[in-house]
Amino acid sequence: KAGVTQTPRYLIKTRGQQVTLSCSPISGHRSVSWYQQTPGQGLQFLFEYFSETQRNKGNFPGRFSGRQFSNSRSEMNVSTLELGDSALYLCASSFTGGSQPQHFGDGTRLSIL
Amino acid sequence: GQQVMQIPQYQHVQEGEDFTTYCNSSTTLSNIQWYKQRPGGHPVFLIQLVKSGEVKKQKRLTFQFGEAKKNSSLHITATQTTDVGTYFCAGEGEYGNKLVFGAGTILRVKS
């Protein structure tokens, strides 16, 4: 069974640009969560989608947005990129979210120049 | 909002020594999960604890959930070089809110 797939693996952008990251969950998983990981900050929760609806949201500015498609694939968009957005962005899926264990992808490493 | 603190931030041990990381929540948790992230890898689920005072073992790893369901610990006996990585705890609040991760404990093992 294929794991969680994130594309692209690496991205280099400049300040002010926007970026879209993609996540394909494990087959059958309907919950997709996004996290930002920076050194020393652990995993900061961005948002969770379930059945195409945003179910939970973290404390990030409105520049960070996401969506989920009917096949459970999810995208995350960051607009007007700032230097501080440089991080590893991880996607995790589970059957229904909540207390279920999260299955993580390898992440997209975003570097802002 | 719910906060999960994890200590220590970093620990460097000699191979064969024991290691413990602690996790404390500002609110009562419905359950707590532990993950391991190898260098360059992604977090991998290790275990979930649900009951007050629960203790679970996986070979050399022992996981505990506090009686008040606000703290947890992971203890590794006789560390090996394969244990290196960052260990995260993640707690879910009583009312089914999102998982909140601790900042993680980085474990380095010197052989």
mmCIF file of C-alpha atoms in Angstrom:
data_model
loop_
_atom_site.group_PDB
_atom_site.id
_atom_site.type_symbol
_atom_site.label_atom_id
_atom_site.label_comp_id
_atom_site.label_asym_id
_atom_site.label_seq_id
_atom_site.Cartn_x
_atom_site.Cartn_y
_atom_site.Cartn_z
ATOM 1 C CA LYS A 1 0.000 0.000 0.000
ATOM 2 C CA ALA A 2 1.488 3.310 -1.072
ATOM 3 C CA GLY A 3 2.286 5.826 1.633
ATOM 4 C CA VAL A 4 1.543 9.521 1.775
ATOM 5 C CA THR A 5 3.019 11.280 -1.247
ATOM 6 C CA GLN A 6 4.045 14.911 -1.196
ATOM 7 C CA THR A 7 5.197 16.931 -4.181
ATOM 8 C CA PRO A 8 7.445 18.600 -4.853
ATOM 9 C CA ARG A 9 10.160 17.471 -2.423
ATOM 10 C CA TYR A 10 12.075 20.723 -2.673
ATOM 11 C CA LEU A 11 11.166 24.255 -3.641
ATOM 12 C CA ILE A 12 13.102 27.484 -3.802
ATOM 13 C CA LYS A 13 11.125 30.703 -4.009
ATOM 14 C CA THR A 14 11.721 34.390 -3.441
ATOM 15 C CA ARG A 15 9.909 36.745 -1.131
ATOM 16 C CA GLY A 16 6.523 37.863 -2.355
ATOM 17 C CA GLN A 17 5.900 34.820 -4.523
ATOM 18 C CA GLN A 18 3.277 32.222 -3.858
ATOM 19 C CA VAL A 19 3.560 28.447 -3.728
ATOM 20 C CA THR A 20 1.286 25.421 -3.901
ATOM 21 C CA LEU A 21 2.176 22.116 -2.270
ATOM 22 C CA SER A 22 0.416 18.850 -2.962
ATOM 23 C CA CYS A 23 -0.372 15.833 -0.799
ATOM 24 C CA SER A 24 -1.855 12.497 -1.802
ATOM 25 C CA PRO A 25 -2.990 10.524 1.259
ATOM 26 C CA ILE A 26 -2.932 6.794 1.749
ATOM 27 C CA SER A 27 -5.757 5.159 -0.176
ATOM 28 C CA GLY A 28 -8.918 5.176 1.942
ATOM 29 C CA HIS A 29 -7.737 7.948 4.242
ATOM 30 C CA ARG A 30 -10.109 10.891 4.235
ATOM 31 C CA SER A 31 -8.409 13.139 6.771
ATOM 32 C CA VAL A 32 -5.399 15.199 5.731
ATOM 33 C CA SER A 33 -3.490 17.484 8.087
ATOM 34 C CA TRP A 34 -0.698 19.908 7.318
ATOM 35 C CA TYR A 35 2.182 20.829 9.627
ATOM 36 C CA GLN A 36 5.071 23.257 9.467
ATOM 37 C CA GLN A 37 8.341 22.017 10.938
ATOM 38 C CA THR A 38 11.209 24.341 11.774
ATOM 39 C CA PRO A 39 14.294 23.598 13.912
ATOM 40 C CA GLY A 40 13.462 23.877 17.602
ATOM 41 C CA GLN A 41 9.749 24.539 16.992
ATOM 42 C CA GLY A 42 8.522 21.038 16.525
ATOM 43 C CA LEU A 43 5.493 20.501 14.342
ATOM 44 C CA GLN A 44 3.129 23.434 14.148
ATOM 45 C CA PHE A 45 -0.381 22.493 13.062
ATOM 46 C CA LEU A 46 -1.672 24.393 10.047
ATOM 47 C CA PHE A 47 -5.045 22.826 9.253
ATOM 48 C CA GLU A 48 -6.966 19.601 8.816
ATOM 49 C CA TYR A 49 -9.301 18.670 6.014
ATOM 50 C CA PHE A 50 -11.892 15.936 6.053
ATOM 51 C CA SER A 51 -14.313 15.202 3.241
ATOM 52 C CA GLU A 52 -13.336 18.407 1.440
ATOM 53 C CA THR A 53 -14.072 20.575 4.495
ATOM 54 C CA GLN A 54 -11.616 22.337 6.753
ATOM 55 C CA ARG A 55 -12.292 20.848 10.154
ATOM 56 C CA ASN A 56 -9.542 22.420 12.271
ATOM 57 C CA LYS A 57 -7.227 25.344 11.857
ATOM 58 C CA GLY A 58 -4.020 26.363 13.585
ATOM 59 C CA ASN A 59 -2.723 29.826 14.393
ATOM 60 C CA PHE A 60 -1.248 30.810 11.082
ATOM 61 C CA PRO A 61 -1.983 33.958 9.056
ATOM 62 C CA GLY A 62 -4.481 33.967 6.227
ATOM 63 C CA ARG A 63 -1.609 33.727 3.723
ATOM 64 C CA PHE A 64 -1.721 30.010 4.459
ATOM 65 C CA SER A 65 -4.682 28.250 2.913
ATOM 66 C CA GLY A 66 -5.616 24.804 1.772
ATOM 67 C CA ARG A 67 -8.219 22.697 0.133
ATOM 68 C CA GLN A 68 -9.147 19.075 -0.318
ATOM 69 C CA PHE A 69 -10.528 17.414 -3.392
ATOM 70 C CA SER A 70 -13.149 14.699 -3.698
ATOM 71 C CA ASN A 71 -10.419 12.053 -4.018
ATOM 72 C CA SER A 72 -8.999 13.254 -0.647
ATOM 73 C CA ARG A 73 -5.900 14.749 -2.238
ATOM 74 C CA SER A 74 -5.041 18.059 -0.636
ATOM 75 C CA GLU A 75 -3.180 21.186 -1.597
ATOM 76 C CA MET A 76 -1.704 23.892 0.547
ATOM 77 C CA ASN A 77 -1.080 27.393 -0.736
ATOM 78 C CA VAL A 78 1.105 30.086 0.749
ATOM 79 C CA SER A 79 0.856 33.556 -0.745
ATOM 80 C CA THR A 80 3.182 36.540 -0.407
ATOM 81 C CA LEU A 81 6.026 34.388 0.850
ATOM 82 C CA GLU A 82 8.227 35.686 3.666
ATOM 83 C CA LEU A 83 11.707 34.577 4.711
ATOM 84 C CA GLY A 84 10.209 33.055 7.860
ATOM 85 C CA ASP A 85 8.125 30.663 5.787
ATOM 86 C CA SER A 86 11.240 28.605 5.061
ATOM 87 C CA ALA A 87 10.480 25.236 6.604
ATOM 88 C CA LEU A 88 9.669 21.602 6.034
ATOM 89 C CA TYR A 89 5.951 21.243 5.321
ATOM 90 C CA LEU A 90 4.585 17.871 6.293
ATOM 91 C CA CYS A 91 1.309 16.328 5.328
ATOM 92 C CA ALA A 92 -0.263 13.523 7.349
ATOM 93 C CA SER A 93 -3.285 11.367 6.683
ATOM 94 C CA SER A 94 -5.551 9.042 8.626
ATOM 95 C CA PHE A 95 -8.882 7.359 8.010
ATOM 96 C CA THR A 96 -11.030 9.859 9.879
ATOM 97 C CA GLY A 97 -8.625 12.100 11.800
ATOM 98 C CA GLY A 98 -9.246 12.862 15.453
ATOM 99 C CA SER A 99 -7.356 10.503 17.730
ATOM 100 C CA GLN A 100 -6.166 8.218 14.961
ATOM 101 C CA PRO A 101 -2.422 7.874 14.356
ATOM 102 C CA GLN A 102 -1.051 10.166 11.690
ATOM 103 C CA HIS A 103 0.811 8.779 8.668
ATOM 104 C CA PHE A 104 3.278 11.356 7.442
ATOM 105 C CA GLY A 105 4.706 12.017 4.026
ATOM 106 C CA ASP A 106 8.350 12.895 3.423
ATOM 107 C CA GLY A 107 7.497 16.580 3.279
ATOM 108 C CA THR A 108 8.254 19.503 1.010
ATOM 109 C CA ARG A 109 11.274 21.558 1.967
ATOM 110 C CA LEU A 110 10.557 25.172 1.097
ATOM 111 C CA SER A 111 13.389 27.689 1.001
ATOM 112 C CA ILE A 112 12.711 31.390 0.617
ATOM 113 C CA LEU A 113 15.491 33.575 -0.749
ATOM 114 C CA GLY B 1 -5.141 27.139 23.994
ATOM 115 C CA GLN B 2 -3.741 23.710 24.645
ATOM 116 C CA GLN B 3 0.038 23.555 24.981
ATOM 117 C CA VAL B 4 2.316 20.536 25.120
ATOM 118 C CA MET B 5 5.781 20.967 26.601
ATOM 119 C CA GLN B 6 8.492 18.406 26.106
ATOM 120 C CA ILE B 7 11.824 18.093 27.913
ATOM 121 C CA PRO B 8 14.685 17.839 27.494
ATOM 122 C CA GLN B 9 15.171 19.537 24.157
ATOM 123 C CA TYR B 10 18.324 17.597 23.472
ATOM 124 C CA GLN B 11 20.141 14.642 25.000
ATOM 125 C CA HIS B 12 23.410 13.013 24.086
ATOM 126 C CA VAL B 13 24.028 9.608 25.685
ATOM 127 C CA GLN B 14 26.646 6.906 25.542
ATOM 128 C CA GLU B 15 25.470 3.724 23.870
ATOM 129 C CA GLY B 16 24.043 1.442 26.526
ATOM 130 C CA GLU B 17 22.815 4.255 28.764
ATOM 131 C CA ASP B 18 19.136 4.847 29.407
ATOM 132 C CA PHE B 19 17.144 7.786 28.034
ATOM 133 C CA THR B 20 13.893 9.424 29.095
ATOM 134 C CA THR B 21 11.847 12.219 27.562
ATOM 135 C CA TYR B 22 8.922 13.874 29.324
ATOM 136 C CA CYS B 23 5.792 15.461 27.989
ATOM 137 C CA ASN B 24 3.445 17.789 29.897
ATOM 138 C CA SER B 25 0.150 19.233 28.763
ATOM 139 C CA SER B 26 -1.540 22.378 30.014
ATOM 140 C CA THR B 27 -4.910 20.615 29.764
ATOM 141 C CA THR B 28 -6.250 17.111 30.305
ATOM 142 C CA LEU B 29 -5.739 14.875 27.299
ATOM 143 C CA SER B 30 -8.027 12.261 25.832
ATOM 144 C CA ASN B 31 -5.006 10.406 24.524
ATOM 145 C CA ILE B 32 -1.335 10.893 23.802
ATOM 146 C CA GLN B 33 0.710 9.620 20.888
ATOM 147 C CA TRP B 34 4.448 9.233 20.437
ATOM 148 C CA TYR B 35 6.337 9.578 17.178
ATOM 149 C CA LYS B 36 9.950 9.099 16.119
ATOM 150 C CA GLN B 37 11.631 11.065 13.359
ATOM 151 C CA ARG B 38 14.968 9.813 12.100
ATOM 152 C CA PRO B 39 17.423 12.424 10.763
ATOM 153 C CA GLY B 40 16.256 13.413 7.285
ATOM 154 C CA GLY B 41 13.061 11.423 7.650
ATOM 155 C CA HIS B 42 9.460 12.019 8.579
ATOM 156 C CA PRO B 43 7.694 11.334 11.893
ATOM 157 C CA VAL B 44 6.625 7.737 12.331
ATOM 158 C CA PHE B 45 3.905 6.717 14.761
ATOM 159 C CA LEU B 46 5.136 4.612 17.682
ATOM 160 C CA ILE B 47 2.237 4.208 20.090
ATOM 161 C CA GLN B 48 -0.950 5.681 21.513
ATOM 162 C CA LEU B 49 -1.922 5.763 25.186
ATOM 163 C CA VAL B 50 -5.532 6.315 26.195
ATOM 164 C CA LYS B 51 -6.125 5.196 29.768
ATOM 165 C CA SER B 52 -5.105 6.997 32.930
ATOM 166 C CA GLY B 53 -1.926 5.446 34.365
ATOM 167 C CA GLU B 54 -1.431 3.285 31.284
ATOM 168 C CA VAL B 55 1.974 1.709 30.695
ATOM 169 C CA LYS B 56 2.950 0.090 27.415
ATOM 170 C CA LYS B 57 6.193 -1.532 26.335
ATOM 171 C CA GLN B 58 7.777 -2.059 22.942
ATOM 172 C CA LYS B 59 10.988 -4.026 23.393
ATOM 173 C CA ARG B 60 13.367 -1.534 25.053
ATOM 174 C CA LEU B 61 10.841 1.338 24.962
ATOM 175 C CA THR B 62 8.442 1.990 27.853
ATOM 176 C CA PHE B 63 5.635 4.523 27.525
ATOM 177 C CA GLN B 64 3.615 5.894 30.438
ATOM 178 C CA PHE B 65 0.514 8.058 30.641
ATOM 179 C CA GLY B 66 0.023 9.957 33.883
ATOM 180 C CA GLU B 67 -2.838 9.366 36.296
ATOM 181 C CA ALA B 68 -4.211 12.837 35.621
ATOM 182 C CA LYS B 69 -3.799 12.348 31.849
ATOM 183 C CA LYS B 70 -1.724 15.522 31.606
ATOM 184 C CA ASN B 71 1.738 14.049 31.322
ATOM 185 C CA SER B 72 3.556 11.199 29.670
ATOM 186 C CA SER B 73 7.031 9.775 29.349
ATOM 187 C CA LEU B 74 9.063 7.625 27.015
ATOM 188 C CA HIS B 75 11.935 5.638 28.468
ATOM 189 C CA ILE B 76 14.500 3.768 26.397
ATOM 190 C CA THR B 77 16.597 1.154 28.162
ATOM 191 C CA ALA B 78 20.163 0.542 27.014
ATOM 192 C CA THR B 79 20.156 2.871 24.021
ATOM 193 C CA GLN B 80 21.543 1.769 20.682
ATOM 194 C CA THR B 81 22.767 3.823 17.735
ATOM 195 C CA THR B 82 19.547 2.919 15.913
ATOM 196 C CA ASP B 83 17.620 4.918 18.518
ATOM 197 C CA VAL B 84 18.955 8.259 17.261
ATOM 198 C CA GLY B 85 16.359 10.738 16.124
ATOM 199 C CA THR B 86 13.779 13.144 17.458
ATOM 200 C CA TYR B 87 10.984 11.849 19.672
ATOM 201 C CA PHE B 88 7.729 13.771 19.670
ATOM 202 C CA CYS B 89 4.723 13.465 21.878
ATOM 203 C CA ALA B 90 1.363 14.645 20.571
ATOM 204 C CA GLY B 91 -1.711 15.151 22.688
ATOM 205 C CA GLU B 92 -5.339 15.434 21.790
ATOM 206 C CA GLY B 93 -7.563 17.478 24.059
ATOM 207 C CA GLU B 94 -10.565 16.079 25.899
ATOM 208 C CA TYR B 95 -13.011 17.466 23.378
ATOM 209 C CA GLY B 96 -11.508 15.956 20.268
ATOM 210 C CA ASN B 97 -9.521 18.956 19.109
ATOM 211 C CA LYS B 98 -6.505 18.770 16.877
ATOM 212 C CA LEU B 99 -3.335 16.951 17.854
ATOM 213 C CA VAL B 100 -0.821 19.281 19.481
ATOM 214 C CA PHE B 101 2.793 18.231 19.161
ATOM 215 C CA GLY B 102 5.560 18.879 21.635
ATOM 216 C CA ALA B 103 8.760 20.476 20.360
ATOM 217 C CA GLY B 104 10.492 17.103 20.448
ATOM 218 C CA THR B 105 13.571 15.678 22.139
ATOM 219 C CA ILE B 106 16.620 15.109 19.960
ATOM 220 C CA LEU B 107 18.483 11.966 20.974
ATOM 221 C CA ARG B 108 22.077 11.375 19.948
ATOM 222 C CA VAL B 109 23.818 8.130 20.862
ATOM 223 C CA LYS B 110 27.596 7.916 20.995
ATOM 224 C CA SER B 111 29.100 4.503 20.314
#
